[in-house]
Coordinates of C-alpha atoms in Angstrom, one line a residue:
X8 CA 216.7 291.5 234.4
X9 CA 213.6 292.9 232.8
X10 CA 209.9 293.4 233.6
X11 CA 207.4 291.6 231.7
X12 CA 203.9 292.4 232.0
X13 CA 201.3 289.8 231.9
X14 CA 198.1 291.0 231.0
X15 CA 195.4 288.3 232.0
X16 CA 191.6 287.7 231.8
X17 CA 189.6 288.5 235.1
X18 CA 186.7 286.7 234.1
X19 CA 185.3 283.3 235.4
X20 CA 182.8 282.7 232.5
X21 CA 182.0 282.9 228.9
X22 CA 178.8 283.6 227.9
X23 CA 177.5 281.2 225.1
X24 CA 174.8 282.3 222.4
X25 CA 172.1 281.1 224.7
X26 CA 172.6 283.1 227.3
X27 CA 174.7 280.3 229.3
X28 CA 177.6 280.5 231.0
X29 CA 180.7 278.3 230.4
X30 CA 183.0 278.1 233.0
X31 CA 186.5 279.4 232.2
X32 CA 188.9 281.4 232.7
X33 CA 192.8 281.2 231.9
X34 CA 194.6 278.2 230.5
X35 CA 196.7 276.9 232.4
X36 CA 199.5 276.0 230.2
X37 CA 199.6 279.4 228.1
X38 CA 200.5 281.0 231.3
X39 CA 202.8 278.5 233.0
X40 CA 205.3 277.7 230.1
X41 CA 206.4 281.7 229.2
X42 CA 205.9 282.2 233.5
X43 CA 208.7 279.7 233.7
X44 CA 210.8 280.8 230.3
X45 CA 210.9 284.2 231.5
X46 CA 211.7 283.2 235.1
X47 CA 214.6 281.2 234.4
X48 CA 215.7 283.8 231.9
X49 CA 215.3 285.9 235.3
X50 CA 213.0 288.3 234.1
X51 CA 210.7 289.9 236.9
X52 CA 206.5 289.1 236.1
X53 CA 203.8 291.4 237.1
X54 CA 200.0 290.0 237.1
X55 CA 197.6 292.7 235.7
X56 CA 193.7 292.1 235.4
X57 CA 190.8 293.9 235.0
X58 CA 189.7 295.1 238.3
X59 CA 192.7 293.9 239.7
X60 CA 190.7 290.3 240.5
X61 CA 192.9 287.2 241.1
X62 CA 192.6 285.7 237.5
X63 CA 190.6 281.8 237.6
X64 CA 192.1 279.1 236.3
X65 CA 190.1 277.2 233.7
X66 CA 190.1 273.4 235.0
X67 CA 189.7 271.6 232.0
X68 CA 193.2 273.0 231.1
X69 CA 194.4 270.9 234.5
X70 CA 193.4 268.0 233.2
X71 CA 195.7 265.3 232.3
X72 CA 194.7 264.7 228.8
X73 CA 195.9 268.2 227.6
X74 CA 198.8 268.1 229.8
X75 CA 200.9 265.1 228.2
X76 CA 199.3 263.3 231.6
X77 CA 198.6 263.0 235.2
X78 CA 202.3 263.9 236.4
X79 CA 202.8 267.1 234.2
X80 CA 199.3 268.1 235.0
X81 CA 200.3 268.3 238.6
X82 CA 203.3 270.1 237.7
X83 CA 201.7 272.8 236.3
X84 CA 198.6 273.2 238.9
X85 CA 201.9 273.1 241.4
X86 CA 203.3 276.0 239.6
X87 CA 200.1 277.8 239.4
X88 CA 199.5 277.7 243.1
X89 CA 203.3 278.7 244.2
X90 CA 203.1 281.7 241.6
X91 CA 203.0 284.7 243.8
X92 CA 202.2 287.0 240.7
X93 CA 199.1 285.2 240.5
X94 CA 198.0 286.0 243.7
X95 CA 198.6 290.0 243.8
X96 CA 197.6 290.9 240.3
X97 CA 197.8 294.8 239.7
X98 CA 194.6 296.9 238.3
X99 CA 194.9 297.0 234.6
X100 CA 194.1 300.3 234.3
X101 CA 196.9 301.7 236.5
X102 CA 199.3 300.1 234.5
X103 CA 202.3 302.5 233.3
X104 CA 203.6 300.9 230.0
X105 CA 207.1 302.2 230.7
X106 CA 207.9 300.8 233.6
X107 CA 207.9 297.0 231.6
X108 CA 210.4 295.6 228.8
X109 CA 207.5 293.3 227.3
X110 CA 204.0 292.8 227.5
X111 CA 202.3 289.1 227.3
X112 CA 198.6 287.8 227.3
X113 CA 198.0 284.1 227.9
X114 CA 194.7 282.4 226.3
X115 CA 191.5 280.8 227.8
X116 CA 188.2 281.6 226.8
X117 CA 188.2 284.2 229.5
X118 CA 189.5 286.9 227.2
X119 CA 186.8 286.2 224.9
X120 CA 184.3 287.6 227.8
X121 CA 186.4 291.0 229.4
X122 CA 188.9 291.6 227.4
X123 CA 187.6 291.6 224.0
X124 CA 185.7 295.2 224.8
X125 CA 187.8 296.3 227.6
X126 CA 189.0 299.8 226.8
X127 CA 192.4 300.0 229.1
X128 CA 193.6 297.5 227.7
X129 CA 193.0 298.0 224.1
X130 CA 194.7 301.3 224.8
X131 CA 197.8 299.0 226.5
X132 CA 198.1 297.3 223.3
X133 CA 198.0 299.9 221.1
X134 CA 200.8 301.3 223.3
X135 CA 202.8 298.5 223.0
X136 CA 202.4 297.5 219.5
X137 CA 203.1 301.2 218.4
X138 CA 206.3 301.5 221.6
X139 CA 208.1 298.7 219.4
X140 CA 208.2 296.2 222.7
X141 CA 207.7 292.9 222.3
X142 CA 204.3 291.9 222.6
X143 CA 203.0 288.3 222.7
X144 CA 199.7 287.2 222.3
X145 CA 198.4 283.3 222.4
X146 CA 195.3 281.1 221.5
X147 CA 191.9 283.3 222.1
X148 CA 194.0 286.2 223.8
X149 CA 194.0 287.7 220.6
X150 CA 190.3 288.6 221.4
X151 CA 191.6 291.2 223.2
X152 CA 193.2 293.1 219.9
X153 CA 189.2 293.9 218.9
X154 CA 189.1 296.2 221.7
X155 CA 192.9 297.8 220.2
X156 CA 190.3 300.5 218.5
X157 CA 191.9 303.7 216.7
X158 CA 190.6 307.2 216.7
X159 CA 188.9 306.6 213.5
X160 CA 187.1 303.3 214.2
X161 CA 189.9 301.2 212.7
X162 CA 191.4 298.7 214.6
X163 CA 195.3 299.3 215.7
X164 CA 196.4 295.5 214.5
X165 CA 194.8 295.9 211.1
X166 CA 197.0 294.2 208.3
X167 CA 199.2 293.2 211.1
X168 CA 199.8 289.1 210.5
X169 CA 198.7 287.3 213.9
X170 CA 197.9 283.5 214.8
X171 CA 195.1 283.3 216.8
X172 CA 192.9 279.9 217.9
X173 CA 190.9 279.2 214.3
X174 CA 187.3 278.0 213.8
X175 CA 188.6 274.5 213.2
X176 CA 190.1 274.0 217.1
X177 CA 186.6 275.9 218.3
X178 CA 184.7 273.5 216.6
X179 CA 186.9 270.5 217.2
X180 CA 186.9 271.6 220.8
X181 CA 182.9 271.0 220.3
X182 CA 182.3 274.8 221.5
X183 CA 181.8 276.5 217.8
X184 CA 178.2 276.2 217.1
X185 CA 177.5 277.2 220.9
X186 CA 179.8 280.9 220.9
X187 CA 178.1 284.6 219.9
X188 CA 181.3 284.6 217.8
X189 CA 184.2 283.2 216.5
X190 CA 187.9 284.7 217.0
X191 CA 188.9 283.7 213.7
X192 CA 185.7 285.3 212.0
X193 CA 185.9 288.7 213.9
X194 CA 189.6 289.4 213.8
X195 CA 189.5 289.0 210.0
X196 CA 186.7 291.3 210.4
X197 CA 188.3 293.7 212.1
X198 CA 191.4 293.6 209.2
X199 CA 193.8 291.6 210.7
X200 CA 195.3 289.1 208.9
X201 CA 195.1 285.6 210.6
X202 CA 197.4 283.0 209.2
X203 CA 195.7 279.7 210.3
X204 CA 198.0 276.6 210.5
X205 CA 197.4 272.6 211.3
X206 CA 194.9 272.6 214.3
X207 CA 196.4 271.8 217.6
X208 CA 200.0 271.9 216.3
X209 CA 202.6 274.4 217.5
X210 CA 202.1 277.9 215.2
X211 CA 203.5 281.2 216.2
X212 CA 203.6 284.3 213.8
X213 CA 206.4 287.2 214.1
X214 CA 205.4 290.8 212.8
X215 CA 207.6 293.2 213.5
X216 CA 207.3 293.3 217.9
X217 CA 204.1 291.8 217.8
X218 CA 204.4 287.4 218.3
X219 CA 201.4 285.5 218.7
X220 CA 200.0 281.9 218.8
X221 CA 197.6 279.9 217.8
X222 CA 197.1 277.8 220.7
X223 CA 198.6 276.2 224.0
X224 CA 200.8 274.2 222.1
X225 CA 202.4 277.6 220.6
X226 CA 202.9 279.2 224.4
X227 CA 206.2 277.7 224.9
X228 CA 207.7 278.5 221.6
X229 CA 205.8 281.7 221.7
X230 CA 207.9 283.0 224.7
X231 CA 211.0 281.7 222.9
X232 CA 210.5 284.2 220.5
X233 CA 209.8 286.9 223.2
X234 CA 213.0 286.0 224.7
X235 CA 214.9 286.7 221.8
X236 CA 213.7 290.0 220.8
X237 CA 214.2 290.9 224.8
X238 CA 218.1 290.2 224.0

């Protein structure tokens, strides 16, 4: 049995191009299929978020149209309310690296708000992508691999190959024209080397430790593939 460390969004919002703010946070299905996979695998979870707040769900990912319907959508609001992790998330910035086996961060547009120029844990990742541990990273977590700055200015994940949710979803998902930015756009800014695939459809990219996804339909085979390199 391992520790796996799941690095999560703290925020409740995102803040659109006019100022507004879209209510968000984590979705719910990019944190419930790996929480299972690695639980029956019997791998031990720990919850870390910025501040150490109890990360919000984002509700319209509890909704039974992106949930396969009503039954399965209960399922997985069940197992987000009878996830102790959840509920007694550690600091982020007292994290010690060493003491997990594998780091994951599940999607949401929350990530796009704190994470994306949150310092500890750009320094997390850049630990774990350089330590060799498998790291995952799904559907707009990637935002949080702009903060994964070098010493020079560079970015720590430049040239690295990553899925990560494209402009297509964000504008299918009618939120495109509204955002300050778009995760596809600035990643490839930034010299990482997004590999877009079929909106919607399951997409996960290897490179080297590093897995990632392009949305919640990648989670579950995501954390197939973090399985495996855990042994």
């Amino acid at each position: 049995m391992s520790k796996i460390l799941f690095v999560m969004t703290g925020a409740d919002h995102w803040t659109l191009a006019d100022g507004t703010q879209h209510p968000t946070g984590f979705w719910a299905e990019e944190a419930v299929a790996p929480y299972e996979a690695f639980k029956a695998a019997g791998h031990e979870i720990v919850v870390a978020t910025p501040g150490g707040v109890v990360p919000t769900v984002d509700k319209s990912s509890l909704a039974a149209e992106v949930n396969g319907g009503q039954e399965n959508a209960d399922r997985i609001a069940g197992v987000l309310a009878s996830a102790p992790e959840l509920q007694t998330p550690v600091r982020l910035d007292e994290v010690d690296l060493d003491e997990y086996a594998a780091v994951f961060y599940p999607g949401g547009h929350g990530p796009m708000e704190d994470l994306a120029v949150d310092a500890d844990s750009g320094r997390l990742l850049t630990r774990a992508l350089e330590s060799g541990k498998p790291l995952g990273v799904v559907c707009h977590a990637p935002a949080a691999l702009l903060a994964a700055t070098k010493a020079d200015g560079s970015n720590a994940f430049a040239g690295r190959r990553v899925a990560a949710f494209t402009n297509a979803e964000e504008t299918q998902a009618g939120l495109a024209d509204k955002a300050r930015w778009l995760l596809q756009d600035r990643l490839t800014e930034a010299g990482v080397q997004v590999e877009a695939a079929e909106p919607w459809a399951p997409h996960v990219i290897v490179d080297g430790n590093l897995v990632t996804g392009q949305n919640p339909a990648s989670s579950a085979p995501l954390a197939a593939e973090l399985l495996k390199k855990l042994g």
